[in-house]
CSV table of C-alpha atoms in Angstrom, one decimal:
chain,number,residue,atom,x,y,z
Z,187,MET,CA,-10.1,36.8,128.4
Z,188,HIS,CA,-11.5,37.5,124.6
Z,189,LEU,CA,-9.8,35.4,122.3
Z,190,LEU,CA,-10.4,36.2,118.7
Z,191,MET,CA,-9.3,33.2,116.0
Z,192,VAL,CA,-9.2,33.9,112.1
Z,193,GLY,CA,-9.9,30.8,110.2
Z,194,ALA,CA,-9.3,27.4,111.8
Z,195,TRP,CA,-8.9,24.1,110.9
Z,196,PRO,CA,-11.1,21.6,111.1
Z,197,GLU,CA,-9.7,19.2,113.0
Z,198,LEU,CA,-8.4,21.1,115.7
Z,199,ALA,CA,-11.6,22.3,117.0
Z,200,ASN,CA,-11.7,20.4,120.1
Z,201,ARG,CA,-8.5,22.6,121.3
Z,202,LEU,CA,-11.1,24.9,121.7
Z,203,VAL,CA,-12.6,23.0,124.3
Z,204,GLY,CA,-12.2,24.2,127.8
Z,205,LEU,CA,-9.7,27.1,127.2
Z,206,PRO,CA,-9.8,29.5,129.3
Z,207,ALA,CA,-11.0,32.0,127.3
Z,208,ARG,CA,-14.2,33.3,125.4
Z,209,VAL,CA,-13.5,32.5,121.6
Z,210,SER,CA,-14.8,34.2,118.2
Z,211,LEU,CA,-13.7,32.5,115.4
Z,212,LEU,CA,-13.9,34.4,111.9
Z,213,GLN,CA,-14.2,31.6,109.3
Z,214,PRO,CA,-15.3,31.0,105.6
Z,215,VAL,CA,-17.3,27.9,105.7
Z,216,PRO,CA,-21.3,28.9,106.9
Z,217,ASP,CA,-22.0,25.9,109.3
Z,218,GLY,CA,-18.2,24.5,109.7
Z,219,ARG,CA,-19.1,21.6,112.7
Z,220,GLU,CA,-16.4,24.8,114.7
Z,221,ALA,CA,-19.3,26.5,115.9
Z,222,ASP,CA,-20.1,23.8,118.1
Z,223,TRP,CA,-16.9,24.8,120.4
Z,224,VAL,CA,-16.5,28.0,120.4
Z,225,TYR,CA,-18.4,31.3,121.4
Z,226,ARG,CA,-19.0,33.2,118.8
Z,227,TYR,CA,-19.0,32.0,115.3
Z,228,VAL,CA,-18.6,35.0,112.6
Z,229,HIS,CA,-19.2,33.7,108.4
Z,230,VAL,CA,-16.6,35.7,106.6
Z,231,ASP,CA,-14.3,35.1,104.0
Z,232,TYR,CA,-11.0,36.2,105.5
Z,233,THR,CA,-9.6,36.7,102.7
Z,234,ASP,CA,-11.6,39.5,102.1
Z,235,VAL,CA,-9.1,41.4,104.9
Z,236,ALA,CA,-11.4,44.7,104.6
Z,237,ALA,CA,-14.3,42.0,105.1
Z,238,ALA,CA,-12.4,40.3,108.4
Z,239,ALA,CA,-11.1,43.7,109.6
Z,240,ASP,CA,-15.0,44.8,109.5
Z,241,ALA,CA,-16.2,41.9,110.9
Z,242,ALA,CA,-13.6,42.1,114.4
Z,243,ALA,CA,-14.2,45.5,114.7
Z,244,ARG,CA,-18.1,44.7,114.8
Z,245,ILE,CA,-17.2,41.9,117.6
Z,246,HIS,CA,-14.9,44.2,119.3
Z,247,ALA,CA,-17.4,46.9,120.0
Z,248,VAL,CA,-19.9,44.8,121.8
Z,249,ASP,CA,-17.4,42.1,123.2
Z,250,PRO,CA,-13.4,43.7,123.7
Z,251,VAL,CA,-11.0,41.5,122.0
Z,252,ASP,CA,-7.7,41.0,123.7
Z,253,VAL,CA,-5.9,38.8,121.6
Z,254,VAL,CA,-5.9,37.6,117.9
Z,255,VAL,CA,-4.6,34.1,117.0
Z,256,GLY,CA,-4.3,32.7,113.1
Z,257,VAL,CA,-3.2,29.7,112.3
Z,258,ARG,CA,-3.7,29.4,108.2
Z,259,HIS,CA,-1.7,31.3,106.3
Z,260,TYR,CA,-4.3,33.1,104.0
Z,261,ALA,CA,-5.4,34.3,107.3
Z,262,LEU,CA,-2.1,36.2,108.0
Z,263,PRO,CA,-3.1,39.5,106.2
Z,264,ALA,CA,-6.0,40.0,107.5
Z,265,LEU,CA,-5.0,39.2,110.9
Z,266,ALA,CA,-2.2,41.8,111.1
Z,267,ALA,CA,-4.9,44.3,109.7
Z,268,ILE,CA,-7.5,43.6,112.2
Z,269,ALA,CA,-4.0,43.7,115.5
Z,270,THR,CA,-3.4,46.9,113.8
Z,271,ALA,CA,-6.9,48.4,113.9
Z,272,LEU,CA,-8.0,46.8,116.9
Z,273,GLY,CA,-4.6,47.5,119.2
Z,274,VAL,CA,-4.3,43.8,120.2
Z,275,ARG,CA,-1.6,41.3,120.2
Z,276,SER,CA,-1.3,39.1,117.6
Z,277,VAL,CA,-0.5,34.9,117.4
Z,278,PRO,CA,1.5,35.5,115.6
Z,279,GLY,CA,3.0,38.5,115.9
Z,280,PRO,CA,4.4,41.0,115.6
Z,281,VAL,CA,2.7,42.2,112.7
Z,282,SER,CA,5.2,43.9,111.1
Z,283,SER,CA,6.5,39.9,110.9
Z,284,LEU,CA,3.7,38.2,108.6
Z,285,ALA,CA,4.1,39.6,105.6
Z,286,VAL,CA,3.6,36.0,103.3
Z,287,ASP,CA,5.8,37.5,100.4
Z,288,LYS,CA,8.4,34.8,99.3
Z,289,ALA,CA,10.7,37.8,98.0
Z,290,GLY,CA,10.4,39.8,101.0
Z,291,VAL,CA,11.7,36.6,103.0
Z,292,ARG,CA,14.4,35.6,100.7
Z,293,GLU,CA,15.6,39.8,101.5
Z,294,LEU,CA,15.4,39.5,105.1
Z,295,LEU,CA,17.1,36.3,104.7
Z,296,ALA,CA,20.2,37.0,102.6
Z,297,ALA,CA,22.2,39.3,105.3
Z,298,THR,CA,21.5,35.8,108.1
Z,299,ALA,CA,21.9,32.5,106.1
Z,300,THR,CA,24.3,30.2,106.1
Z,301,ARG,CA,23.8,29.2,102.5
Z,302,PRO,CA,22.2,32.2,100.9
Z,303,VAL,CA,20.2,31.2,97.6
Z,304,ARG,CA,19.8,33.5,94.5
Z,305,PHE,CA,16.5,34.9,93.4
Z,306,GLN,CA,14.6,37.4,92.0
Z,307,LEU,CA,11.4,38.7,91.0
Z,308,CYS,CA,10.2,38.0,87.2
Z,309,ALA,CA,7.3,39.9,85.8
Z,310,SER,CA,7.7,38.5,82.3
Z,311,GLU,CA,8.7,35.5,80.3
Z,312,SER,CA,11.9,36.9,78.5
Z,313,SER,CA,12.8,38.2,82.2
Z,314,VAL,CA,12.6,34.6,84.0
Z,315,LEU,CA,14.7,33.1,80.6
Z,316,ASP,CA,17.6,35.9,81.3
Z,317,PHE,CA,17.5,34.8,85.3
Z,318,ALA,CA,17.1,31.1,84.5
Z,319,ARG,CA,20.3,31.7,81.8
Z,320,GLU,CA,22.0,33.0,84.8
Z,321,LEU,CA,21.5,29.9,86.6
Z,322,GLY,CA,22.6,28.0,84.1
Z,323,PHE,CA,19.1,26.9,84.1
Z,324,GLN,CA,19.1,25.0,87.0
Z,325,ALA,CA,16.2,27.2,88.1
Z,326,VAL,CA,12.8,27.0,90.3
Z,327,VAL,CA,10.0,29.2,89.4
Z,328,LYS,CA,7.0,29.5,92.1
Z,329,PRO,CA,4.3,32.3,93.0
Z,330,PRO,CA,5.7,34.9,95.0
Z,331,ILE,CA,2.8,34.4,97.2
Z,332,GLY,CA,1.1,30.5,97.7
Z,333,VAL,CA,1.2,27.4,99.5
Z,334,ALA,CA,0.7,23.7,98.8
Z,335,LYS,CA,3.0,23.7,95.9
Z,336,ALA,CA,1.1,25.7,93.4
Z,337,GLY,CA,2.5,26.9,90.5
Z,338,VAL,CA,5.6,25.6,91.7
Z,339,HIS,CA,7.7,24.4,88.2
Z,340,VAL,CA,12.0,23.3,87.6
Z,341,ILE,CA,13.4,25.1,84.7
Z,342,ASP,CA,16.0,22.4,83.6
Z,343,GLY,CA,16.9,23.9,80.5
Z,344,PRO,CA,16.1,27.1,77.9
Z,345,ALA,CA,12.9,24.8,76.2
Z,346,ASP,CA,11.0,25.2,79.8
Z,347,VAL,CA,11.2,28.4,80.3
Z,348,PRO,CA,7.5,28.6,78.6
Z,349,ALA,CA,5.7,26.2,80.3
Z,350,ALA,CA,7.6,26.9,83.8
Z,351,TRP,CA,6.3,30.8,83.0
Z,352,ARG,CA,2.8,29.6,82.0
Z,353,HIS,CA,2.2,27.0,85.2
Z,354,ALA,CA,3.8,29.6,87.9
Z,355,SER,CA,2.2,33.3,86.8
Z,356,ALA,CA,-1.1,31.5,85.8
Z,357,ALA,CA,-1.2,31.0,89.9
Z,358,ALA,CA,0.1,34.0,90.7
Z,359,ARG,CA,-1.6,36.0,88.5
Z,360,GLY,CA,1.1,38.4,88.4
Z,361,PRO,CA,4.9,38.2,88.7
Z,362,VAL,CA,7.0,35.5,89.7
Z,363,LEU,CA,9.4,34.6,91.7
Z,364,VAL,CA,12.7,32.7,90.7
Z,365,GLU,CA,14.9,30.5,92.6
Z,366,GLU,CA,18.2,28.4,92.3
Z,367,ARG,CA,17.7,24.7,92.0
Z,368,LEU,CA,18.5,23.4,95.4
Z,369,ARG,CA,19.8,20.0,95.9
Z,370,GLY,CA,19.6,18.1,98.6
Z,371,PRO,CA,17.0,16.0,101.0
Z,372,GLU,CA,13.9,18.3,102.3
Z,373,PHE,CA,12.9,19.3,105.9
Z,374,SER,CA,11.5,21.2,107.8
Z,375,VAL,CA,11.4,22.3,111.1
Z,376,GLU,CA,8.5,23.1,113.6
Z,377,VAL,CA,9.3,26.1,116.6
Z,378,ARG,CA,7.1,27.4,118.8
Z,379,SER,CA,7.8,30.9,120.1
Z,380,VAL,CA,7.1,33.1,123.2
Z,381,ASP,CA,8.2,36.7,123.2
Z,382,GLY,CA,11.5,35.9,120.8
Z,383,HIS,CA,12.4,33.1,123.0
Z,384,HIS,CA,12.4,29.8,120.1
Z,385,GLU,CA,12.3,26.5,121.1
Z,386,VAL,CA,12.4,23.5,118.2
Z,387,VAL,CA,9.8,21.3,119.0
Z,388,ALA,CA,10.6,18.7,116.3
Z,389,VAL,CA,12.5,18.4,112.8
Z,390,THR,CA,10.5,16.3,110.3
Z,391,GLU,CA,12.0,14.6,106.9
Z,392,LYS,CA,10.1,14.9,103.5
Z,393,ASP,CA,9.6,12.6,101.0
Z,394,CYS,CA,9.1,14.7,97.5
Z,395,SER,CA,8.3,13.9,93.9
Z,396,GLY,CA,11.3,15.5,92.7
Z,397,PRO,CA,10.7,17.7,89.5
Z,398,PRO,CA,8.6,19.2,87.7
Z,399,HIS,CA,6.3,20.2,90.7
Z,400,PHE,CA,8.1,18.4,93.9
Z,401,ILE,CA,4.9,17.4,95.3
Z,402,GLU,CA,5.2,16.3,99.2
Z,403,LEU,CA,4.5,12.9,99.2
Z,404,GLY,CA,5.6,12.1,103.0
Z,405,HIS,CA,6.4,13.4,106.5
Z,406,THR,CA,8.7,11.5,109.0
Z,407,VAL,CA,9.1,12.7,112.8
Z,408,PRO,CA,11.9,12.6,113.4
Z,409,ALA,CA,13.7,12.3,111.4
Z,410,ARG,CA,16.5,9.9,110.9
Z,411,ILE,CA,19.8,12.5,110.8
Z,412,ASP,CA,21.5,14.3,113.3
Z,413,THR,CA,19.3,17.7,113.0
Z,414,SER,CA,21.5,20.4,115.0
Z,415,THR,CA,22.4,22.5,111.8
Z,416,LEU,CA,19.0,22.8,110.4
Z,417,GLU,CA,18.2,23.3,114.6
Z,418,THR,CA,19.9,26.0,114.3
Z,419,GLU,CA,19.4,27.7,110.9
Z,420,ALA,CA,15.7,27.9,111.6
Z,421,ILE,CA,16.3,29.9,115.0
Z,422,ARG,CA,18.4,32.6,113.0
Z,423,ALA,CA,15.8,32.2,110.2
Z,424,VAL,CA,13.1,33.2,112.3
Z,425,ASP,CA,14.8,35.8,114.0
Z,426,ALA,CA,16.0,37.0,110.7
Z,427,ILE,CA,12.2,37.7,110.0
Z,428,GLY,CA,11.7,39.5,113.4
Z,429,HIS,CA,9.3,36.5,114.3
Z,430,ARG,CA,8.5,36.2,118.1
Z,431,THR,CA,5.5,34.7,119.2
Z,432,GLY,CA,3.8,31.5,117.5
Z,433,PRO,CA,4.2,28.7,115.4
Z,434,SER,CA,6.9,29.1,112.5
Z,435,HIS,CA,7.5,25.9,110.1
Z,436,VAL,CA,11.1,26.6,108.2
Z,437,GLU,CA,11.5,24.5,105.2
Z,438,PHE,CA,15.3,23.1,103.9
Z,439,VAL,CA,17.1,21.5,101.2
Z,440,LEU,CA,20.2,20.3,103.2
Z,441,THR,CA,22.2,21.0,100.1
Z,442,GLY,CA,26.4,19.9,99.7
Z,443,ASP,CA,27.0,23.6,101.4
Z,444,GLY,CA,24.4,23.6,104.5
Z,445,PRO,CA,21.4,24.1,104.4
Z,446,ALA,CA,19.5,26.3,102.9
Z,447,VAL,CA,16.0,27.9,103.5
Z,448,THR,CA,12.8,27.4,100.9
Z,449,GLU,CA,10.6,29.3,103.0
Z,450,ILE,CA,9.5,30.1,106.2
Z,451,ASN,CA,5.4,30.0,107.6
Z,452,ARG,CA,4.2,32.1,110.5
Z,453,ARG,CA,2.0,29.0,111.2
Z,454,MET,CA,1.9,25.0,112.5
Z,455,GLY,CA,3.5,22.8,109.3
Z,456,GLY,CA,0.4,21.7,107.7
Z,457,ASP,CA,0.3,18.3,105.6
Z,458,ARG,CA,-0.8,17.0,109.3
Z,459,ILE,CA,2.6,17.1,110.8
Z,460,PHE,CA,0.4,19.1,114.0
Z,461,GLU,CA,-0.6,15.6,113.9
Z,462,LEU,CA,2.7,13.7,113.4
Z,463,LEU,CA,4.1,16.1,116.3
Z,464,VAL,CA,0.9,14.9,118.7
Z,465,LEU,CA,2.1,11.0,118.2
Z,466,ALA,CA,5.9,10.8,118.0
Z,467,THR,CA,5.6,13.4,120.8
Z,468,GLY,CA,3.1,13.8,122.8
Z,469,ARG,CA,3.0,18.3,122.0
Z,470,ASP,CA,0.2,19.5,121.2
Z,471,PRO,CA,1.3,22.3,118.8
Z,472,MET,CA,-2.3,24.1,118.4
Z,473,ARG,CA,-3.3,23.2,121.8
Z,474,GLU,CA,0.4,25.3,123.3
Z,475,THR,CA,-0.5,28.3,120.8
Z,476,LEU,CA,-3.9,28.8,122.3
Z,477,LEU,CA,-2.6,28.8,125.4
Z,478,ASP,CA,0.7,31.0,124.6
Z,479,ALA,CA,-1.3,33.3,123.2
Z,480,LEU,CA,-4.1,33.5,126.0
Z,481,GLY,CA,-0.6,33.6,128.6
Z,482,GLU,CA,-1.5,30.6,130.3
Z,483,PRO,CA,0.9,28.1,131.1
Z,484,HIS,CA,1.2,24.6,130.4
Z,485,GLU,CA,2.9,21.2,130.7
Z,486,HIS,CA,4.3,19.3,127.8
Z,487,ARG,CA,2.4,15.7,128.1
Z,488,GLU,CA,5.2,13.2,128.6
Z,489,ILE,CA,5.3,10.6,126.7
Z,490,PRO,CA,8.1,7.7,125.8
Z,491,ARG,CA,9.2,9.1,122.1
Z,492,ARG,CA,7.8,7.3,119.1
Z,493,GLY,CA,7.7,7.8,115.7
Z,494,ALA,CA,5.4,8.9,113.4
Z,495,ALA,CA,4.8,8.9,109.5
Z,496,ILE,CA,2.3,9.7,106.5
Z,497,ARG,CA,2.5,9.1,103.4
Z,498,PHE,CA,0.4,10.7,100.3
Z,499,LEU,CA,-1.0,8.6,97.7
Z,500,ALA,CA,-0.6,10.5,94.4
Z,501,ALA,CA,-3.0,8.7,91.3
Z,502,PRO,CA,-1.1,6.4,89.0
Z,503,PHE,CA,-3.0,6.9,86.5
Z,504,THR,CA,-5.3,9.8,85.0
Z,505,GLY,CA,-9.0,8.5,84.6
Z,506,PRO,CA,-12.2,7.5,86.8
Z,507,ALA,CA,-11.2,7.0,90.5
Z,508,PRO,CA,-11.9,3.6,91.7
Z,509,ALA,CA,-13.7,2.4,95.4
Z,510,LEU,CA,-11.1,2.0,97.9
Z,511,PRO,CA,-10.7,-1.8,98.6
Z,512,ASP,CA,-12.5,-2.8,101.8
Z,513,ASP,CA,-10.8,-5.8,102.0
Z,514,LEU,CA,-7.0,-4.4,102.0
Z,515,VAL,CA,-4.3,-5.8,105.0
Z,516,LEU,CA,-2.2,-3.3,105.8
Z,517,PRO,CA,1.1,-3.3,108.7
Z,518,PRO,CA,-0.4,-3.2,112.2
Z,519,GLU,CA,1.6,0.3,112.7
Z,520,ILE,CA,-1.4,2.4,110.5
Z,521,VAL,CA,-3.8,4.4,112.8
Z,522,ARG,CA,-5.6,6.0,110.1
Z,523,VAL,CA,-6.0,5.4,106.0
Z,524,HIS,CA,-7.8,8.4,104.1
Z,525,TYR,CA,-9.0,8.3,100.5
Z,526,SER,CA,-10.4,11.2,99.4
Z,527,PRO,CA,-12.4,10.8,95.8
Z,528,GLN,CA,-15.5,9.8,95.3
Z,529,PRO,CA,-16.0,6.9,92.9
Z,530,GLY,CA,-16.0,8.1,89.1
Z,531,ALA,CA,-14.6,10.9,90.2
Z,532,THR,CA,-11.3,11.8,87.2
Z,533,ILE,CA,-8.1,11.5,88.9
Z,534,GLY,CA,-4.7,12.0,87.7
Z,535,PRO,CA,-0.8,12.8,88.7
Z,536,PRO,CA,-1.2,16.0,90.9
Z,537,THR,CA,0.5,18.9,89.9
Z,538,THR,CA,-0.3,20.4,93.4
Z,539,ASN,CA,-0.8,18.9,96.7
Z,540,ASP,CA,-4.0,19.7,96.7
Z,541,GLU,CA,-4.7,17.2,93.9
Z,542,ARG,CA,-3.3,14.3,95.9
Z,543,ILE,CA,-6.3,11.2,96.5
Z,544,GLY,CA,-5.4,10.4,99.8
Z,545,TYR,CA,-3.3,9.5,102.8
Z,546,VAL,CA,-1.4,6.5,105.1
Z,547,LEU,CA,-0.6,7.7,109.3
Z,548,ALA,CA,1.3,4.8,110.8
Z,549,VAL,CA,3.3,5.5,114.1
Z,550,ALA,CA,5.7,2.8,115.6
Z,551,ASP,CA,8.5,2.8,118.4
Z,552,ASN,CA,10.9,4.9,116.2
Z,553,ALA,CA,10.7,6.6,112.8
Z,554,GLU,CA,12.3,3.7,111.2
Z,555,LYS,CA,9.4,1.4,112.0
Z,556,ALA,CA,6.9,4.1,111.2
Z,557,ALA,CA,8.0,5.2,107.8
Z,558,HIS,CA,8.4,1.4,106.8
Z,559,ALA,CA,4.8,0.4,107.5
Z,560,ALA,CA,3.7,4.0,105.8
Z,561,GLU,CA,5.5,3.2,102.8
Z,562,ILE,CA,4.3,-0.3,102.7
Z,563,ALA,CA,0.9,1.1,103.4
Z,564,ARG,CA,0.8,3.5,100.2
Z,565,SER,CA,2.5,0.5,97.6
Z,566,GLU,CA,-0.6,-1.7,98.6
Z,567,LEU,CA,-3.4,0.7,97.8
Z,568,LEU,CA,-1.7,2.1,95.2
Z,569,ASP,CA,-1.3,-1.4,93.6
Z,570,ARG,CA,-4.8,-2.3,94.3
Z,571,LEU,CA,-6.0,1.0,93.0
Z,572,VAL,CA,-4.8,0.2,89.9
Z,573,LYS,CA,-6.3,-3.0,89.6
Z,574,VAL,CA,-9.9,-2.2,90.4
Z,575,ALA,CA,-9.0,0.8,87.6
Z,576,ASP,CA,-7.7,-2.3,85.4
Z,577,PRO,CA,-8.8,-6.0,85.5
Z,578,PRO,CA,-7.0,-8.6,84.4
Z,579,PRO,CA,-9.2,-10.0,81.7
């Protein structure tokens, strides 16, 4: 069996070890560490769909591909083109479900969603203003294609429209998607699908910054509420978009009128949600996705149900990044601290998820304990960073 993978997270490369298949990987990094784990490593920018399809065709000509798999958001257009050109199965699939346009997803959901969301594509600042007025100036503007909250901006009144248009259109490089602003706690549902059979693996509770950019500041697994309504709505949503095989990540706001879908991603949840699932449930979504693609059976590793939480570090000031203090005393539930900026690099409050400066990861007997430990650790880290950056006289 020959599996062609279009893009892979470096952290998940070791899931390729021991697979009953040859794995060829198309990856934009010329010397990524994934090269040590695969049968064939091809450097190609998969966001260039034509280049990725050409690379896949060359591989297929000498070593026929049986299935093509993609786990990264911006790899999905290339994956669809490759699967179509080679006439092979795709995971996720079918290829007709792999559009990444959020307006198109909104149209598919409109007929089935319990809580529909009003939306409109707008090609000018004036059209944003007109639709925002229809929504009572309770709106969110975002690129129709994108991840990590890039270009997301709230509108609370007419004065917010120019900044929202500039911010979103710069990220979109074209028309923007304007949606009614939803109010309530946020969650995501992590779903595994095989030939149209959908299984909810977990529901993730999200911690967000709120307006203007709604940066994601943390996740907790499992969510600390009754999740049955969210699970039902997530399965209805993935059915509505025609998704049949592969992982999906369905994001919700739990409004007073019920759960409203904010986005559907035909991939595993990012922001290390895949790792939270391993820690809290024993389920490994990447490994399961690869085995499902190969049609291979697998058993879940049974572990006592636990809680896992991640809290991200948002810089509390603008200025040079201090070094991480080396004498921190953190709760014993913390399993990792990651701090990304080099000392002296300029940091500041984030406007996208990609501008956060690190995270703390915790695991405990239950979600409440894990979340509490992660929040204590985040607070301690940020307090110490401020003191290091601005020491008392």
